C-alpha atoms as one frame of an Amber mdcrd trajectory, in Angstrom:
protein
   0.000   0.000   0.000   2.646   2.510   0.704   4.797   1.927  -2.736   1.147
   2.434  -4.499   0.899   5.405  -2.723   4.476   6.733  -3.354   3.953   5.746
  -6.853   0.554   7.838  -6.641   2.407  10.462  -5.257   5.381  10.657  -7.768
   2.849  10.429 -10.816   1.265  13.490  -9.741   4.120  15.088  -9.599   4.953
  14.409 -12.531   2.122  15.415 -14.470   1.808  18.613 -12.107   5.398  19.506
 -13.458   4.696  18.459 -17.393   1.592  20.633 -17.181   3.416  23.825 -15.698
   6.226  23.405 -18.597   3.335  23.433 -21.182   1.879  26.604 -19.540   5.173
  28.451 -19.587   6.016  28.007 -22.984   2.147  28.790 -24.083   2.983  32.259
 -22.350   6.441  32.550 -24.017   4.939  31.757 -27.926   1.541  33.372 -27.541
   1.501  36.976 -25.593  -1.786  37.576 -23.607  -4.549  39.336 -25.686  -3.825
  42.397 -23.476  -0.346  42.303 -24.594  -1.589  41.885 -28.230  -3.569  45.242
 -27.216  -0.630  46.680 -25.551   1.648  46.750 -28.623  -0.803  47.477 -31.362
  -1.332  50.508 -29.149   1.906  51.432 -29.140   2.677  51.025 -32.889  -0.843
  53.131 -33.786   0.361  57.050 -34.738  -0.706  59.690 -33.143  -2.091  61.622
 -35.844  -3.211  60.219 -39.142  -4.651  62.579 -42.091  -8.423  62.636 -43.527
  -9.599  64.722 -46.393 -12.566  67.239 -46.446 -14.543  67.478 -49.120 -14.697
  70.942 -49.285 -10.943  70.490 -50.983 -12.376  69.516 -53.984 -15.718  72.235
 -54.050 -14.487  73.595 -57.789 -14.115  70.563 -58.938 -17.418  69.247 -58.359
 -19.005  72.300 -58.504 -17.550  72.299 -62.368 -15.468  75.250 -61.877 -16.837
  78.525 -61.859 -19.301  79.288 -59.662 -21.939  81.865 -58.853 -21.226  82.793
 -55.095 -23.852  85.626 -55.371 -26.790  83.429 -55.945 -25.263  80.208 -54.582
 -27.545  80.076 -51.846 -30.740  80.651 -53.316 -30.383  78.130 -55.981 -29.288
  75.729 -52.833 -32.311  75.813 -51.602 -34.692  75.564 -54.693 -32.619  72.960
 -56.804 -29.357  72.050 -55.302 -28.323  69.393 -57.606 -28.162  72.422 -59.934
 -25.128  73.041 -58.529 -23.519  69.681 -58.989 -21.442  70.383 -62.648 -18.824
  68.397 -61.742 -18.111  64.716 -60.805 -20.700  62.539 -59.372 -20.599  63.249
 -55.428 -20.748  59.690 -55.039 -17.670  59.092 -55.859 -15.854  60.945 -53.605
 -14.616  57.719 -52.037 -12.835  56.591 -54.667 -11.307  60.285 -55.327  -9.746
  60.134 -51.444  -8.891  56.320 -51.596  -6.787  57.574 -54.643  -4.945  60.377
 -52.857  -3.958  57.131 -50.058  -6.393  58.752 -47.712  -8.423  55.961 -46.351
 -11.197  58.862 -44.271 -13.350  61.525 -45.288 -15.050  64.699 -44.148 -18.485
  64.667 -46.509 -20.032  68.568 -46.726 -23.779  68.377 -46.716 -23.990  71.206
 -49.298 -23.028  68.579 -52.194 -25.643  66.081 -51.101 -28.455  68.951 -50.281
 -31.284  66.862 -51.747 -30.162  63.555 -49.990 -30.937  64.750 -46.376 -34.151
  61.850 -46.392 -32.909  59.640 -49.271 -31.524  56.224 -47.666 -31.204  54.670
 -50.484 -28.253  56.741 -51.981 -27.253  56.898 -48.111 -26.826  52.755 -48.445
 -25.377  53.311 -52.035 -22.911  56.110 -50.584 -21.821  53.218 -48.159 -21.528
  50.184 -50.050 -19.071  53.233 -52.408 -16.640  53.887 -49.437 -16.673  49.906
 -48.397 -15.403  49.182 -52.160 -12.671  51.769 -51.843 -11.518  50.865 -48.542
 -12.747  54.716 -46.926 -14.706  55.264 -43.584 -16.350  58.888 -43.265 -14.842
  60.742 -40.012 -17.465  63.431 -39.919 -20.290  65.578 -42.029 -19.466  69.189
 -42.315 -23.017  70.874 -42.253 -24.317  74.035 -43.427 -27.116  76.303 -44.300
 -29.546  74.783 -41.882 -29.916  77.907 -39.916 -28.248  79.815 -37.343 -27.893
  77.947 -33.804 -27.788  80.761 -32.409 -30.584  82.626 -33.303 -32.324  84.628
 -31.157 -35.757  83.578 -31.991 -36.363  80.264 -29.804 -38.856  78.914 -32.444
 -36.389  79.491 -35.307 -33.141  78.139 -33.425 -35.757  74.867 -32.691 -36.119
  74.756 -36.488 -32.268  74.901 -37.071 -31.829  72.534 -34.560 -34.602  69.858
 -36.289 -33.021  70.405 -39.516 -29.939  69.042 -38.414 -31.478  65.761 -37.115
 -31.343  63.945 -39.980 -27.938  64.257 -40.806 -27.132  63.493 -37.229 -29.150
  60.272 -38.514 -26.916  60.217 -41.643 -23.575  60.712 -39.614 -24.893  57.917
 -37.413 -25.566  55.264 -40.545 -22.508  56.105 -42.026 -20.366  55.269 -39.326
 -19.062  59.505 -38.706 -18.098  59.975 -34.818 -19.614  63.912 -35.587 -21.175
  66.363 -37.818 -19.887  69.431 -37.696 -22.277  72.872 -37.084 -21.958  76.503
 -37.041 -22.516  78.500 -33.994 -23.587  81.799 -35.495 -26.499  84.392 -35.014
 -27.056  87.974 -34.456 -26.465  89.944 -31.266 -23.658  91.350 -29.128 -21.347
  88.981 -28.195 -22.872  87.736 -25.412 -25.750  87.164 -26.741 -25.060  84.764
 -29.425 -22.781  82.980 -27.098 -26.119  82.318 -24.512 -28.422  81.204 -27.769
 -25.787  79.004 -28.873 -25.255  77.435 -25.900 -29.416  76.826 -25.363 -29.118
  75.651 -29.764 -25.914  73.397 -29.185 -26.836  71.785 -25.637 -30.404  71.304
 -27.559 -28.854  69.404 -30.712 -26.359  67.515 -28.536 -29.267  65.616 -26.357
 -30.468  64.080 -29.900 -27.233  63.294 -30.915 -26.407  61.562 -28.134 -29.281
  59.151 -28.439 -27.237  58.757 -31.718 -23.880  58.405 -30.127 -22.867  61.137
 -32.275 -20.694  64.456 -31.329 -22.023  67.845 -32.330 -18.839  69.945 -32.589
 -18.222  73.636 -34.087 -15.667  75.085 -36.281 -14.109  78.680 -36.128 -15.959
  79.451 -39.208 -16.318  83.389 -39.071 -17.738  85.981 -37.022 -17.271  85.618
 -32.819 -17.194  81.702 -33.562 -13.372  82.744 -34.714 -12.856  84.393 -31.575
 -11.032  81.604 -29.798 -11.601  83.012 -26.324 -15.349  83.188 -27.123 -15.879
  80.111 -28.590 -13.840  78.261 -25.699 -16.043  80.071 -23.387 -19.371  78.673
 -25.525 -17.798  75.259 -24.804 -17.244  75.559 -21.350 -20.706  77.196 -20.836
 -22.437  73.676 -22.805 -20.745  71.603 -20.221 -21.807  68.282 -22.613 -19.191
  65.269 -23.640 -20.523  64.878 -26.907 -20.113  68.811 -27.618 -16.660  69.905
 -28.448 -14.705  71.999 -31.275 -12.933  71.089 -35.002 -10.224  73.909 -34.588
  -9.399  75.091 -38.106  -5.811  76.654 -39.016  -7.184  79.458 -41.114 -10.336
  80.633 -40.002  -9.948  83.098 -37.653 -11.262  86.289 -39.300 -13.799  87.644
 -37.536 -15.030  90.705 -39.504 -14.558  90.919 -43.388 -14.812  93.614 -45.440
 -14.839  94.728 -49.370 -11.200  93.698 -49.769 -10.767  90.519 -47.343 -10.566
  90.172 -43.284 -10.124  93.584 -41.701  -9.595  92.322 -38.090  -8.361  88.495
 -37.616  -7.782  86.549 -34.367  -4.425  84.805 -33.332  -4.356  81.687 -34.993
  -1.742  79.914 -32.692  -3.437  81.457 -29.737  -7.077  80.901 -30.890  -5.682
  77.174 -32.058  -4.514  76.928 -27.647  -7.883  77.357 -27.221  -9.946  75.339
 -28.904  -7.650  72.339 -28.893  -8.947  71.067 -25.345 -11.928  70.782 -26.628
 -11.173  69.195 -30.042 -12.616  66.133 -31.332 -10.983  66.851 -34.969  -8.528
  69.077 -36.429  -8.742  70.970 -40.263  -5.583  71.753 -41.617  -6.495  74.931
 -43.865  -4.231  75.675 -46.901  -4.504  77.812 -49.642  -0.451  79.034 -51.102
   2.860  77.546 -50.638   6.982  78.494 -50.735   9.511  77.310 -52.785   9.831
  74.801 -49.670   6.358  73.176 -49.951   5.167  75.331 -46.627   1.652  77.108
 -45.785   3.079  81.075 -46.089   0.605  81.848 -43.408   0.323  78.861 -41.595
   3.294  77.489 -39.457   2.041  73.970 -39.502   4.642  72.759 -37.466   3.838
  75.469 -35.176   0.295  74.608 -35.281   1.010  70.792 -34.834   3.122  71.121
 -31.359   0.328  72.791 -29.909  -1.791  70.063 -30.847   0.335  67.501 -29.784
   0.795  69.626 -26.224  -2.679  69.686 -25.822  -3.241  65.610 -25.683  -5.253
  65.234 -28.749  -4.690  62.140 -31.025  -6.952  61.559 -34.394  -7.195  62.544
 -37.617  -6.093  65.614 -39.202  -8.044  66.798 -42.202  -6.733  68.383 -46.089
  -8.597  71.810 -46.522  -7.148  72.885 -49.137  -8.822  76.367 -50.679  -5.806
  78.257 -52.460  -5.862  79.185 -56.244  -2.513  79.180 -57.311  -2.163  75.638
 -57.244  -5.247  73.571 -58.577  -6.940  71.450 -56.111  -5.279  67.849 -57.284
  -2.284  69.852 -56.136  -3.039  71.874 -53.380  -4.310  68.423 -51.911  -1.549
  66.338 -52.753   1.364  69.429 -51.566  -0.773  69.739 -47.756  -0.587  65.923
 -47.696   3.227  66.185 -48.246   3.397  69.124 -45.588   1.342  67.398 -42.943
   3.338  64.415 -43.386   6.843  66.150 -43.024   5.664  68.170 -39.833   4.800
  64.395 -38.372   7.677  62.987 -38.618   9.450  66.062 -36.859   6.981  66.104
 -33.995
């Protein structure tokens, strides 16, 4: 009985020891799926570039167009506008440039707001080109910030459906204006009541409502920071722009502009994108009146890590160019971050 039981014993032993080799090479050939995690984090770049639509406007606008009427015939018959390429296949156009994300502009798809079916076509476009869409630029859907509580409720409405849009598509945000009439402090209180408003739908959507410095006090970094901080809401943030801080125009061009790298400090705690605005270049291949580089380190400072999107709007170079030369820029400032 006891040699059966020291056999017992050493058999155990045995396989107790066999089993623990086994589990220690397992560990050494196969890292955990949290160390899998781990290092694809690690190897993921902190910035990667995505392309706004608006880059290619005279192209599929088919060149020249009528800025003076451009709004009225948007509303009455906005395919009108469309002289150009087929919309539809701006998938393909940014898969082509090796941009793999896209920033659509509602103003080129103004009579698909309710149209699901192109919506599904639109997708089953971007799948076959390899493209996800990052966010929907929307405008001329009213002023958020409009005084008149019944009309801001109207703007507010007409941007459901492309929160619905965003939403199908895959888009993390749409992007809105925060603009109306009034002293400064005044717009800033509507806006608040039009963007906290808009942001309760779109989070039933999971979707971010976030506003540009796109003219007037929105370019006013400290007042648009101060908008955010009043709206208090997760899924409310900004899409700080590298050129738009003029805040009053006249005949000639921008008669009083904000600090670009100080409006860019900002906005960029409160980013949930980034537009890299270009229009001319040096000799060098660099924005004259952007410092991208600049512009970048203060982006990296400020934590944010995402996608950085091509707005290109200069007319010395065409936009196949101006695209493809910010592209080259944005890459160049990466690596020296």
């Amino acid at each position: 009985m006891k040699n059966k039981m020291n056999t017992l014993a050493f058999a155990c032993s045995a396989i107790f020891l066999f089993s623990t080799t086994i589990g220690c090479k397992n560990k050494e050939s196969k890292p955990s799926e949290a160390e899998a995690t781990e290092v694809q984090a690690e190897a993921e770049p902190d910035f990667k570039i995505s392309l706004a639509q608006w880059s290619l406007h005279k192209t599929f606008f088919g060149g020249q167009i009528d800025w003076e009427n451009f709004g009225k015939t948007l509303k009455e018959s906005p395919d009108d506008l469309l002289k150009g390429p087929d919309p539809m296949e701006f998938p393909a156009m940014a898969a082509a440039y090796g941009i793999n994300t896209i920033e659509l502009v509602n103003t080129f798809y103004f009579s698909k707001g309710d149209d699901m079916a192109y919506w599904t076509a639109f997708k089953k476009k971007c799948d076959e080109a390899g493209v996800t869409v990052g966010l929907i630029m929307c405008d001329a859907l009213g002023n958020l910030g409009d005084a008149d509580p019944e009309k801001r409720k109207a703007t507010v409405e007409n941007h459901y459906k492309w929160v619905d849009i965003a939403e199908f598509l895959g888009a993390h945000s749409i992007r809105v204006n925060a603009a109306g009439e009034g002293t400064a402090e005044e717009v800033a209180e509507h806006a608040v009541a039009g963007l906290k408003s808009l942001a309760e739908y779109g989070a039933t959507k999971g979707i971010n409502i976030i506003v540009e410095n796109h003219g007037g006090y929105s370019s006013d970094g400290t007042w648009l920071s101060g908008v955010m901080d009043k709206v208090g809401m997760d899924n409310v943030g900004t899409l700080p722009d590298f050129g738009n801080f003029c805040i009053e125009r006249g005949p000639d061009g921008c008669i009083k502009e904000y600090d670009r790298y100080k409006g860019i400090a900002e906005l960029m705690p409160y980013a949930k994108g980034v537009s890299a605005k270009s229009h001319n270049f040096d000799e060098n291949g660099n924005e004259v009146d952007s410092d991208f580089l600049r512009i970048m380190k203060i982006v990296k400072e400020s934590g944010f890590k995402g996608y950085v999107g091509i707005e290109y709007e200069g007319t010395e170079l065409s936009e196949d160019e101006g695209i493809k030369v910010t592209k080259a820029l944005l890459e160049k400032v990466f690596a020296e971050l």
